[in-house]
Tab-separated table of C-alpha atoms and ligand atoms in Angstrom:
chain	number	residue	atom	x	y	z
A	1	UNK	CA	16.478	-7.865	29.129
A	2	UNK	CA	15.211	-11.824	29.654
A	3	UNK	CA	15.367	-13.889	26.024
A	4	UNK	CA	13.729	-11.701	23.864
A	5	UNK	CA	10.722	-13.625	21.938
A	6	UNK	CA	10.575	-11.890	18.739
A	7	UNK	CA	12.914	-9.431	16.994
A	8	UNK	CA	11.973	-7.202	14.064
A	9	UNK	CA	14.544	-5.837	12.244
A	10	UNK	CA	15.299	-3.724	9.294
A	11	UNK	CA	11.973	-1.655	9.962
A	12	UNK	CA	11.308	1.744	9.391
A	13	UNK	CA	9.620	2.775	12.323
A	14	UNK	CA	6.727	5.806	12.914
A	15	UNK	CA	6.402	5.233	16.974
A	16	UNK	CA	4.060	7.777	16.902
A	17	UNK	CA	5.422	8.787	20.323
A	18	UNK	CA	4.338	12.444	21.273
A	19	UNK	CA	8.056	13.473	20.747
A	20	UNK	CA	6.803	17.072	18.888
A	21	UNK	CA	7.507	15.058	15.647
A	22	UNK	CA	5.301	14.242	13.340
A	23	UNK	CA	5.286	10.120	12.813
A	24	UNK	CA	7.811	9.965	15.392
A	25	UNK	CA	10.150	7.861	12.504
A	26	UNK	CA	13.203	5.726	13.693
A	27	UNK	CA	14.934	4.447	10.880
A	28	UNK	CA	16.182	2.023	10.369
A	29	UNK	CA	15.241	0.787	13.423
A	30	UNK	CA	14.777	-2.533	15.746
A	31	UNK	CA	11.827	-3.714	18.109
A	32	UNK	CA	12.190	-6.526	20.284
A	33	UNK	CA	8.738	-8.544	21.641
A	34	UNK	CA	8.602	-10.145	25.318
A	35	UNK	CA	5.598	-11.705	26.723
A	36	UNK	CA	3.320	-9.523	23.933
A	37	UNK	CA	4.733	-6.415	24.697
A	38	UNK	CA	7.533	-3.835	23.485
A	39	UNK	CA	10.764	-4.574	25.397
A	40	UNK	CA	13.265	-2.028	23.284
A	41	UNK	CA	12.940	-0.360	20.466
A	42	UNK	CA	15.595	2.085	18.866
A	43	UNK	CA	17.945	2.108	16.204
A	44	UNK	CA	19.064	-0.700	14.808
A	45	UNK	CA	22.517	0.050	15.260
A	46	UNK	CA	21.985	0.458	19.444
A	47	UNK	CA	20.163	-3.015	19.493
A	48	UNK	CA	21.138	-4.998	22.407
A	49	UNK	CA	22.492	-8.123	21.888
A	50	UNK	CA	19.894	-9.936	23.883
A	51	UNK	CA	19.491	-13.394	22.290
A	52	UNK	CA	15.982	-13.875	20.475
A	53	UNK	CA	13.453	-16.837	20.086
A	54	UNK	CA	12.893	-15.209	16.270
A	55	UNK	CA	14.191	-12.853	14.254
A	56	UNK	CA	12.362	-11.479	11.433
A	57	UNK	CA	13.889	-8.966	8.862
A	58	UNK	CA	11.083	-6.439	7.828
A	59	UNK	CA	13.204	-5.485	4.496
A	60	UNK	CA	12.690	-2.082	5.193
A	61	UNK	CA	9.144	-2.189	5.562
A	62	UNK	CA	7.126	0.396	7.867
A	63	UNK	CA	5.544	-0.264	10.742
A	64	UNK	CA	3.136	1.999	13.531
A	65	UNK	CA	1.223	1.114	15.961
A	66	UNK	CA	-1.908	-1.331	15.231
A	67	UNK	CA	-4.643	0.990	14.481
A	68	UNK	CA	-7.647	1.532	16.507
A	69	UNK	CA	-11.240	2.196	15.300
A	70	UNK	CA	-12.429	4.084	18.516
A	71	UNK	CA	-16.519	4.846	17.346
A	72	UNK	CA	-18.006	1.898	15.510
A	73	UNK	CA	-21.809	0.153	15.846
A	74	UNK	CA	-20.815	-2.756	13.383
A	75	UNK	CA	-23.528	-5.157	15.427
A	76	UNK	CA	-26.736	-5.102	14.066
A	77	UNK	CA	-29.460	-6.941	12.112
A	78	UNK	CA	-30.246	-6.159	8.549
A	79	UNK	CA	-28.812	-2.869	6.470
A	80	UNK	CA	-30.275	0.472	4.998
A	81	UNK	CA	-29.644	0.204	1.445
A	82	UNK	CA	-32.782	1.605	0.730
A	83	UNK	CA	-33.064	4.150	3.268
A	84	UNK	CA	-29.449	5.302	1.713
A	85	UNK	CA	-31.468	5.378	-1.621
A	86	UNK	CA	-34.119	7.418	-0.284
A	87	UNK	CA	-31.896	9.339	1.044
A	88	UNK	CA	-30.488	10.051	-2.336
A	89	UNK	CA	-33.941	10.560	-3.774
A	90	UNK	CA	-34.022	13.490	-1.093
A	91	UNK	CA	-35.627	12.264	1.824
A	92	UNK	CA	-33.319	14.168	4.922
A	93	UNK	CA	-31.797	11.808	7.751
A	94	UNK	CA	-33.831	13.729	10.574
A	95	UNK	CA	-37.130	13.003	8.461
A	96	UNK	CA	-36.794	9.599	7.898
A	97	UNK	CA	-36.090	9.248	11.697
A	98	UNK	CA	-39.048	11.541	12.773
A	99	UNK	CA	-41.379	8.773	10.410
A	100	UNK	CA	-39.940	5.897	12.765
A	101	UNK	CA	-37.634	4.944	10.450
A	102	UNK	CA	-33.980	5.550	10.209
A	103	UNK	CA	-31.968	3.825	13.787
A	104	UNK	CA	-35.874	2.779	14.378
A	105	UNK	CA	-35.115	0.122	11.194
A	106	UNK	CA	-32.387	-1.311	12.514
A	107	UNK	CA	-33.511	-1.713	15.740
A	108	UNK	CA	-36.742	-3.851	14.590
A	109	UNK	CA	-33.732	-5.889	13.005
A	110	UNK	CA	-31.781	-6.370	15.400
A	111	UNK	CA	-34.437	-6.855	18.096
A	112	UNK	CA	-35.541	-10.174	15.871
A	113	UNK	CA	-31.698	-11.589	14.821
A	114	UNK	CA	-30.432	-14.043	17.299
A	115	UNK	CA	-27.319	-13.300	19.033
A	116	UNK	CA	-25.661	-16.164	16.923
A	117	UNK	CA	-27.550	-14.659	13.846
A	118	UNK	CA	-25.554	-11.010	14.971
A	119	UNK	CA	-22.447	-12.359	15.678
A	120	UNK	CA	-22.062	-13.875	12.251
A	121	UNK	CA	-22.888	-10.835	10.344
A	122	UNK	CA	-20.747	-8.528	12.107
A	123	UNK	CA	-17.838	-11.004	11.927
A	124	UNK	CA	-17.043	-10.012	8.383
A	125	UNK	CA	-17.052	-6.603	9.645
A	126	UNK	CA	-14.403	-7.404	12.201
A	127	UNK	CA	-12.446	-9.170	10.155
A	128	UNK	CA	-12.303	-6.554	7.305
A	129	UNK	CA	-11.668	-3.721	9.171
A	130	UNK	CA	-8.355	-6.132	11.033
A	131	UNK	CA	-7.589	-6.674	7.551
A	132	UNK	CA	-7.282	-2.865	7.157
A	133	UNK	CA	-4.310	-2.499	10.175
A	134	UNK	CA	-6.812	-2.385	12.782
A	135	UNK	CA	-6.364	-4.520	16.488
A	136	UNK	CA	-8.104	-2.485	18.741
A	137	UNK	CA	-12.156	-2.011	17.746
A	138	UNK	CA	-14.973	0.139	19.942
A	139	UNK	CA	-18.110	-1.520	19.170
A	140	UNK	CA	-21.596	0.262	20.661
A	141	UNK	CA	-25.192	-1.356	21.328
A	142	UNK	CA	-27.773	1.242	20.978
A	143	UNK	CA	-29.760	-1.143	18.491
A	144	UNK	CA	-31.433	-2.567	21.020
A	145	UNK	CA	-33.498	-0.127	22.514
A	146	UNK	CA	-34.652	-2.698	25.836
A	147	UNK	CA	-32.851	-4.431	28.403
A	148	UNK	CA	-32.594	-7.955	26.568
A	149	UNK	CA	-31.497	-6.462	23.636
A	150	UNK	CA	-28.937	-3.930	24.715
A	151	UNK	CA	-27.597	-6.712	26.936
A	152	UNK	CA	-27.561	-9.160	23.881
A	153	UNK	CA	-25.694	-6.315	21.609
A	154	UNK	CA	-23.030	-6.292	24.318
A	155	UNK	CA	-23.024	-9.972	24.815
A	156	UNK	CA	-22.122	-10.326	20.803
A	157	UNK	CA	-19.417	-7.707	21.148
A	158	UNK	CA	-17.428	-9.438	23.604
A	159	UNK	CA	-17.483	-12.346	21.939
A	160	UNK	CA	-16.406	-11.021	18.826
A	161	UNK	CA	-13.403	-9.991	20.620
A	162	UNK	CA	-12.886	-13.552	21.912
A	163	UNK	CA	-13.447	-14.726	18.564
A	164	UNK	CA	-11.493	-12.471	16.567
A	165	UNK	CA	-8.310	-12.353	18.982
A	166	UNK	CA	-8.930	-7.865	18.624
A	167	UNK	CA	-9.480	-6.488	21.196
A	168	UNK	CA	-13.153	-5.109	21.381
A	169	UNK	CA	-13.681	-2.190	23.160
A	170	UNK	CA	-17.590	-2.406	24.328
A	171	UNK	CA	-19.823	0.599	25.209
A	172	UNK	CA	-23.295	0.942	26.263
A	173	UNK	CA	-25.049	3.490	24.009
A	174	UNK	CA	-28.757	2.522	25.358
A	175	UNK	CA	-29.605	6.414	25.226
A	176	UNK	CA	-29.318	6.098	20.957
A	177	UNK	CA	-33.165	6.232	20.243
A	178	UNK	CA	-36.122	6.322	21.498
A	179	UNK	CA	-37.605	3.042	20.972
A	180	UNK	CA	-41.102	2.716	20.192
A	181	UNK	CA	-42.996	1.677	22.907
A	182	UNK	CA	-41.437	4.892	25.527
A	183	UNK	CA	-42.396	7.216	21.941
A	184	UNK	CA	-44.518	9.056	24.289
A	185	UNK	CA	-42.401	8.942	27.385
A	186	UNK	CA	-38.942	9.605	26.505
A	187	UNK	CA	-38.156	10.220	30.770
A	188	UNK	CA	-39.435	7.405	31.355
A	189	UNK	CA	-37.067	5.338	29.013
A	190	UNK	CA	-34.106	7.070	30.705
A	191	UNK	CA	-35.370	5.881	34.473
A	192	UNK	CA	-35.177	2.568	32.436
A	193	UNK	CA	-31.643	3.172	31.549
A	194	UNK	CA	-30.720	4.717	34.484
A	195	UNK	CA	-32.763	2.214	37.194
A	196	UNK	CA	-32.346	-1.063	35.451
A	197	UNK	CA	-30.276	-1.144	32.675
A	198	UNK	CA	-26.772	0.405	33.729
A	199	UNK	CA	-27.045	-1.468	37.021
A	200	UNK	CA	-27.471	-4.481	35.239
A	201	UNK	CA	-24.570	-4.027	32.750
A	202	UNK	CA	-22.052	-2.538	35.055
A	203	UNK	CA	-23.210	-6.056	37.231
A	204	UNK	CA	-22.517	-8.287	34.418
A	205	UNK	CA	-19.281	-6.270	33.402
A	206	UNK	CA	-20.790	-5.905	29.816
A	207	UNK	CA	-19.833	-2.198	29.140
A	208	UNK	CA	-16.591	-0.402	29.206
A	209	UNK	CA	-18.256	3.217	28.572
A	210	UNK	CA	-21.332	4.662	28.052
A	211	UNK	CA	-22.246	6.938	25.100
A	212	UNK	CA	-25.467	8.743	24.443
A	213	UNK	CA	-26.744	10.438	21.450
A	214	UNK	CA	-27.632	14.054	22.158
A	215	UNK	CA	-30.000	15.585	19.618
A	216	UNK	CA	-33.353	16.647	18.921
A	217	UNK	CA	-34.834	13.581	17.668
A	218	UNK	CA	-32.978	11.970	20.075
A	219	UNK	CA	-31.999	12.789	23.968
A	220	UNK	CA	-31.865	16.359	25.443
A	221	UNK	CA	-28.700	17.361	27.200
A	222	UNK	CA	-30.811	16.967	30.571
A	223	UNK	CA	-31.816	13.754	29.473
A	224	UNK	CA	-28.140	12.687	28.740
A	225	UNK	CA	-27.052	13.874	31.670
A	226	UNK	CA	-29.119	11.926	34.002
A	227	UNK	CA	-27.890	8.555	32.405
A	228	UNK	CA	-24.253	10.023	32.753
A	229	UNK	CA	-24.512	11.009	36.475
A	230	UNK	CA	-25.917	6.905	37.168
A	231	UNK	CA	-23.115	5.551	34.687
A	232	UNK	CA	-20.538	7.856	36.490
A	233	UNK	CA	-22.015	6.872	40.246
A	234	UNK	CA	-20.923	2.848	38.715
A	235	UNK	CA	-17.207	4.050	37.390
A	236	UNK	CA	-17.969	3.808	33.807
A	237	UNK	CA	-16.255	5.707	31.822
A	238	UNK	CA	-18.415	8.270	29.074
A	239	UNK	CA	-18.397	9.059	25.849
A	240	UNK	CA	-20.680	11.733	23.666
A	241	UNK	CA	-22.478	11.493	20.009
A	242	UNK	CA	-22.397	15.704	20.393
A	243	UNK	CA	-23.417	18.479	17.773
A	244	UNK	CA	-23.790	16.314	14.891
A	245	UNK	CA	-26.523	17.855	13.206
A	246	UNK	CA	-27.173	20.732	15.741
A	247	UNK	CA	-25.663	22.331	18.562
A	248	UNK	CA	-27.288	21.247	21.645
A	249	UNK	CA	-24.669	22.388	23.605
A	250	UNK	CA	-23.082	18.392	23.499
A	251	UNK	CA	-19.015	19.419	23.678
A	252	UNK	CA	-19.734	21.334	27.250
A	253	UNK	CA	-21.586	18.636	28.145
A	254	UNK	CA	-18.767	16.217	27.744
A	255	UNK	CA	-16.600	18.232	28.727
A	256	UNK	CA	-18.615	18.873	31.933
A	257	UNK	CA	-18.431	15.322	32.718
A	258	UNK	CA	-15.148	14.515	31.854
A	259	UNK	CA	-16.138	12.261	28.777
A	260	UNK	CA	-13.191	10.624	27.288
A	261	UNK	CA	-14.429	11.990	23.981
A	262	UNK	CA	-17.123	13.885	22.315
A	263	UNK	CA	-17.889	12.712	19.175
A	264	UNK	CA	-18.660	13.805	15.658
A	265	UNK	CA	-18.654	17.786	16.823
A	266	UNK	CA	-19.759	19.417	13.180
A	267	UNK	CA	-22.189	21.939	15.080
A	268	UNK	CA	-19.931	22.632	17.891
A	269	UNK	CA	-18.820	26.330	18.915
A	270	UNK	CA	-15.990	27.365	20.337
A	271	UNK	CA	-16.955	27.501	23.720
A	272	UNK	CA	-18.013	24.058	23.113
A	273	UNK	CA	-14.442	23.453	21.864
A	274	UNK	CA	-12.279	26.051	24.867
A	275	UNK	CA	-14.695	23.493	27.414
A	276	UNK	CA	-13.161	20.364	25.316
A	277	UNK	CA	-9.851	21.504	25.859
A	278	UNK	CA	-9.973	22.291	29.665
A	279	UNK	CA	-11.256	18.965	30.126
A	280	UNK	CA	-8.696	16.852	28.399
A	281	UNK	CA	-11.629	15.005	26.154
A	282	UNK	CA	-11.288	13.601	22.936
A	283	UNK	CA	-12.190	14.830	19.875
A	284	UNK	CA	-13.528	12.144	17.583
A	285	UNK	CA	-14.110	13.217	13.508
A	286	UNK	CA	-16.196	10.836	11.655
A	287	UNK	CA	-15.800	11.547	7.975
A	288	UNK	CA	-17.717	8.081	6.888
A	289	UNK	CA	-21.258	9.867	8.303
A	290	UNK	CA	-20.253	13.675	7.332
A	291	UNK	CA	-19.972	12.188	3.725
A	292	UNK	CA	-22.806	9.766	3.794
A	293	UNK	CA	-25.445	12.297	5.446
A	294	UNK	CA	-24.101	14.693	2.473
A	295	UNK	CA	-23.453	17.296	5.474
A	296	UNK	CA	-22.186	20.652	4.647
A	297	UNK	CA	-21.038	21.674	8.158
A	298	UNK	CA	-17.463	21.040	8.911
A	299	UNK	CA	-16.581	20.309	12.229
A	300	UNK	CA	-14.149	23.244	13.306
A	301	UNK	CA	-11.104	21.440	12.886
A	302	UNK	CA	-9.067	25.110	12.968
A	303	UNK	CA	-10.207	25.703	16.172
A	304	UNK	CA	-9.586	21.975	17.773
A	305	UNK	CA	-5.952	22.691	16.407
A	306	UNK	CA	-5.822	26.175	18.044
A	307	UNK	CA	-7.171	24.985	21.683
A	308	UNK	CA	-4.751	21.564	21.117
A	309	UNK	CA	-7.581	19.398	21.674
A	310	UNK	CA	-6.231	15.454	20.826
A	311	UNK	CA	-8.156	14.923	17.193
A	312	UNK	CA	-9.144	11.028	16.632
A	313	UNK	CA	-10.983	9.431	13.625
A	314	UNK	CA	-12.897	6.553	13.441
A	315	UNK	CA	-14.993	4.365	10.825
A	316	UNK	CA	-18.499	5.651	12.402
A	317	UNK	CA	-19.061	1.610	10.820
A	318	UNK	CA	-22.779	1.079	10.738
A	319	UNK	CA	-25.677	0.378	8.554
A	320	UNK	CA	-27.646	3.988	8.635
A	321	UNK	CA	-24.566	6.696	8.093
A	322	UNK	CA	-21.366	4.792	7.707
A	323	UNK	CA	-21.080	1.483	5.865
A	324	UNK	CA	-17.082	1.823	6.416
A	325	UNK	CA	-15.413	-1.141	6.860
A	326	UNK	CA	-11.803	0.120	6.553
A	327	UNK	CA	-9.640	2.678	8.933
A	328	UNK	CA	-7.197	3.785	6.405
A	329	UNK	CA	-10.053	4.839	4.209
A	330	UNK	CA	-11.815	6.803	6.969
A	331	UNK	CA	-8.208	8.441	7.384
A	332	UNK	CA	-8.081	9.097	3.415
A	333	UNK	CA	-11.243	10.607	3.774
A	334	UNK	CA	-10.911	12.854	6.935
A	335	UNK	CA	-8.050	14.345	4.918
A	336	UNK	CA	-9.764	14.896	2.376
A	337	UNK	CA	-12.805	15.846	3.715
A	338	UNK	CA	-11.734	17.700	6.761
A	339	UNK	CA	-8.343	19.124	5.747
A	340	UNK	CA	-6.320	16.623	8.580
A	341	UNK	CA	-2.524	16.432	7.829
A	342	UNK	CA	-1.725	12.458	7.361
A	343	UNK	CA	0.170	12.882	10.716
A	344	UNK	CA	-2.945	13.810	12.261
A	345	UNK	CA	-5.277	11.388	10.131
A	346	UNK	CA	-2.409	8.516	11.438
A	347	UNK	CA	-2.359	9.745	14.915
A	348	UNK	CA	-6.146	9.960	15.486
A	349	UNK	CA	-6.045	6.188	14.702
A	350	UNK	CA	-3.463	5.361	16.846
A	351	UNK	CA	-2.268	7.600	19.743
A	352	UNK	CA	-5.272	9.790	20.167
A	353	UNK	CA	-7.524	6.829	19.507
A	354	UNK	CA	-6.429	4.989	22.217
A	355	UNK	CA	-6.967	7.802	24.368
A	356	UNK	CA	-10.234	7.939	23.463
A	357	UNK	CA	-11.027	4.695	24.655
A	358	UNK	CA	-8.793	5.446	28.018
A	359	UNK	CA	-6.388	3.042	26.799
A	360	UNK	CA	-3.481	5.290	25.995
A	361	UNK	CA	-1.213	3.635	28.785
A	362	UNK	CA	-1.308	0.451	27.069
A	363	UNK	CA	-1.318	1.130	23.477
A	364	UNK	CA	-1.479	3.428	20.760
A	365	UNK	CA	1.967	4.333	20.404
A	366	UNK	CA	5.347	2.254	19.895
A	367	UNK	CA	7.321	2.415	23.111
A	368	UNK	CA	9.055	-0.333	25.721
A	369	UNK	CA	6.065	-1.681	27.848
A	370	UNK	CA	3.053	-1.019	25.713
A	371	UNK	CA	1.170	-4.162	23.708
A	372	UNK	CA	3.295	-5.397	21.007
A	373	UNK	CA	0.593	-4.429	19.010
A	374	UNK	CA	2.062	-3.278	15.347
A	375	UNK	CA	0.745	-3.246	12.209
A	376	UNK	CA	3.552	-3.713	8.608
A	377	UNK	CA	2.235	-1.709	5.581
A	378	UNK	CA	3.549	-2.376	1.987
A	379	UNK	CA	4.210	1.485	1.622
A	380	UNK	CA	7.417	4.220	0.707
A	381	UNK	CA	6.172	6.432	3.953
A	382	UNK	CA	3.277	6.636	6.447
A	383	UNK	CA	1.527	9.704	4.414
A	384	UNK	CA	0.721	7.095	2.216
A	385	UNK	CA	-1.793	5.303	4.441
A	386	UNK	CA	-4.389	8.695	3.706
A	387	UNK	CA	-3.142	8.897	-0.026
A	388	UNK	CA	-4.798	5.869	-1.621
A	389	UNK	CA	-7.885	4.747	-2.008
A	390	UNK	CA	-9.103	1.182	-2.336
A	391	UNK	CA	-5.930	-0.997	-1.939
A	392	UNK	CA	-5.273	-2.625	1.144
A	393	UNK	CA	-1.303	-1.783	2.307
A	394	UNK	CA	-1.259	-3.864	5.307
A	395	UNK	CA	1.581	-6.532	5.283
A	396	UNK	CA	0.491	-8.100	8.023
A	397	UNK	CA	-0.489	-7.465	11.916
A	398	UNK	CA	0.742	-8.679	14.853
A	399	UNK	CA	-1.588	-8.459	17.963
A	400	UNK	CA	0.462	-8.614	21.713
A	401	UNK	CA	3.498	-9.935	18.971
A	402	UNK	CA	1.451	-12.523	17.887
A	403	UNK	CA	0.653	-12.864	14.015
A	404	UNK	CA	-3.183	-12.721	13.298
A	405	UNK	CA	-4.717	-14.589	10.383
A	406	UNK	CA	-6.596	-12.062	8.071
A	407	UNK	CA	-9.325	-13.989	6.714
A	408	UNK	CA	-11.460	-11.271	5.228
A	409	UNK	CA	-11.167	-11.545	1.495
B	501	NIG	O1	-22.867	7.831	14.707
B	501	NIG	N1	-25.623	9.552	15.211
B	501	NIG	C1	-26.125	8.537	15.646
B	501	NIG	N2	-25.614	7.342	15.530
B	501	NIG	C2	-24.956	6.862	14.391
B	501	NIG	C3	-25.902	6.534	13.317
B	501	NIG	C4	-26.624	5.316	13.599
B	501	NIG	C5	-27.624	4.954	12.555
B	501	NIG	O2	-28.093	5.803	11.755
B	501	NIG	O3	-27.963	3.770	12.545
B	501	NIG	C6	-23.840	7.775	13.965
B	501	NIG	O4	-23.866	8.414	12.911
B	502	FE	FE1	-21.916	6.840	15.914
């Protein structure tokens, strides 16, 4: 091993490595840092006695990988308070959306913010949710609704990621609504998509996946499928909002085109689930927008276990069904909510969340050659991380070994 830049020691370590374990736990244990990535890591009594640039003692503090918030749509203009109150006051998710209201809202916001106006609200967003353990961020467009728009959306995402020193994760979810002025020609919004839009992103290299949203209000599964045949003719990589509030039939079609994940799944049967499994796609649980719709159906969790399809959760951040802001909450909750172990709640955030964005070579576990990316908790073990709500047990996160400043108050 060359000089090693930066030595933790006296950690207690949950690798998260897919060792049949549950964290994975090396304690006490020893990681050494070169050129932002993981050069050894073991047990602090096998450390090699490499000199180092810095040591740091960890005084027994746990660390795991960085997490990594693989479903968010924190850009956008405006909020839905008062939709959420509505809501409340009865007024059902699908109604409010059939009135042109609902994703329709935030798209007439977002349409008239600037991007500078965009980037500086979702900062915050960015910023709190890094304060929360979190490096690696997924952030979709989809309130945009037209080519200047979408592109803008994506345009603000990558620079938050150039701000923000996270890495941002950027996907084109064009295919989210129908915006108003294709109301009565939903095909003809998808040639849109299909003829000038995803030509034009995978051109500017805006967009590392494509999502749609398949439901009734929104895109048909032949309608998805046409803008996932053009994104997969330009090498972009797919992802699936699938069965949320209905089964269309979205898990097969993921699975059908080899989507890195299908996402939110409540409505999905078990063929939808067997299909998941053959095709090695994602499962991504989003208990922000199970609990904020007030839904009833669970996703079938027993049966994602039974076929050993990878489980991830994910903040679902956004204004309409999931103004979450923090990972380890969205963790807390999906164990609460959905019955996930805090092993699986920890490695849907990490290990399996990096496969859902296809980045599971590089990150998302703690071994020699992945991204020094590691996040220190204040805690007695990682179970803790879904056990509390509203304290924040991050220590402090290092990004490619490099300490980032947590600003968010
Ligand atoms: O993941 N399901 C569709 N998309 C978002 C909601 C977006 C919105 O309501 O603004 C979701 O829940
Ligand atoms: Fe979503």
């Amino acid at each position: 091993m060359a000089t090693i830049d930066l030595l933790l020691v006296d950690a207690r370590i949950a690798t998260l490595r897919p060792d049949g374990t549950d964290y994975g736990i090396i304690e006490p244990g020893a990681v050494a840092v070169c050129d932002g990535r993981i050069a050894w890591l073991g047990p602090q009594q096998d450390l090699p006695t490499t000199p180092a640039r810095e040591t740091r003692s960890l005084d027994g503090r746990w660390i795991t990988p960085a997490l990594i918030d693989c479903h968010t749509h924190l850009v956008f203009g405006g909020d839905r308070a008062a939709e959420f109150e509505r809501r409340l006051q009865g007024a059902s998710y699908e109604q409010i959306a059939a009135a042109g209201g609902g994703i329709l809202t935030t798209v007439q916001a977002t349409r008239a913010a600037s991007a500078d106006d965009l980037f500086a609200a979702a900062m915050p967003r960015v910023q709190a949710l890094a304060a929360s353990g979190v490096a690696t961020i997924e952030i979709k467009s989809g309130y945009g609704l037209d080519i200047a728009n979408e592109l803008k959306m994506l345009e603000v995402a990558r620079r938050l990621g150039a701000a923000s020193g996270l890495t941002v994760a950027t996907t084109l979810l064009a295919a989210h609504a129908v915006p108003p002025e294709y109301r009565d020609d939903v095909d003809g919004y998808v040639d849109l998509i299909c003829e000038e839009l995803l030509p034009a992103v995978a051109e500017k290299n805006l967009a590392d996946a494509v999502d749609a949203y398949c439901e009734s209000f929104a895109f048909s599964s032949e309608q998805v499928a046409r803008v996932f045949a053009k994104a997969q003719s330009l090498g972009l990589p797919l992802k699936l909002h699938a069965d949320q509030l209905s089964d269309l039939g979205g898990a097969e079609l993921a699975a059908r085109f080899s989507a890195l994940s299908a996402d939110h799944l409540e409505y999905s049967s078990a063929a939808g689930i067997k299909a998941l499994a053959d095709s090695g796609t994602v499962a991504v649980l989003l208990p922000g927008a199970f609990l904020t719709l007030r839904e009833t159906q669970q996703p079938p969790v027993a049966l994602l276990r039974d076929h050993g399809v990878p489980i991830a959760v994910a903040t679902d951040c956004n204004p309409g069904t999931s103004p979450l802001c923090s990972l380890p909450e969205a963790m807390a909750l999906a164990a609460r909510v959905f019955g996930l172990t805090p092993a699986e709640c920890l490695a849907g955030t990490t290990r399996e969340a990096a496969r859902a964005l296809g980045l599971a070579a590089d990150r998302g576990t703690l071994e020699p050659g992945k991204r020094a990316d590691i996040a220190v908790w204040d805690i007695e073990h990682p179970r803790d991380l879904c056990y509390w709500l509203g304290v924040r047990p991050l220590s402090h996160l290092l990004i490619a070994g490099r300490d980032i400043n947590l600003t968010a108050s």
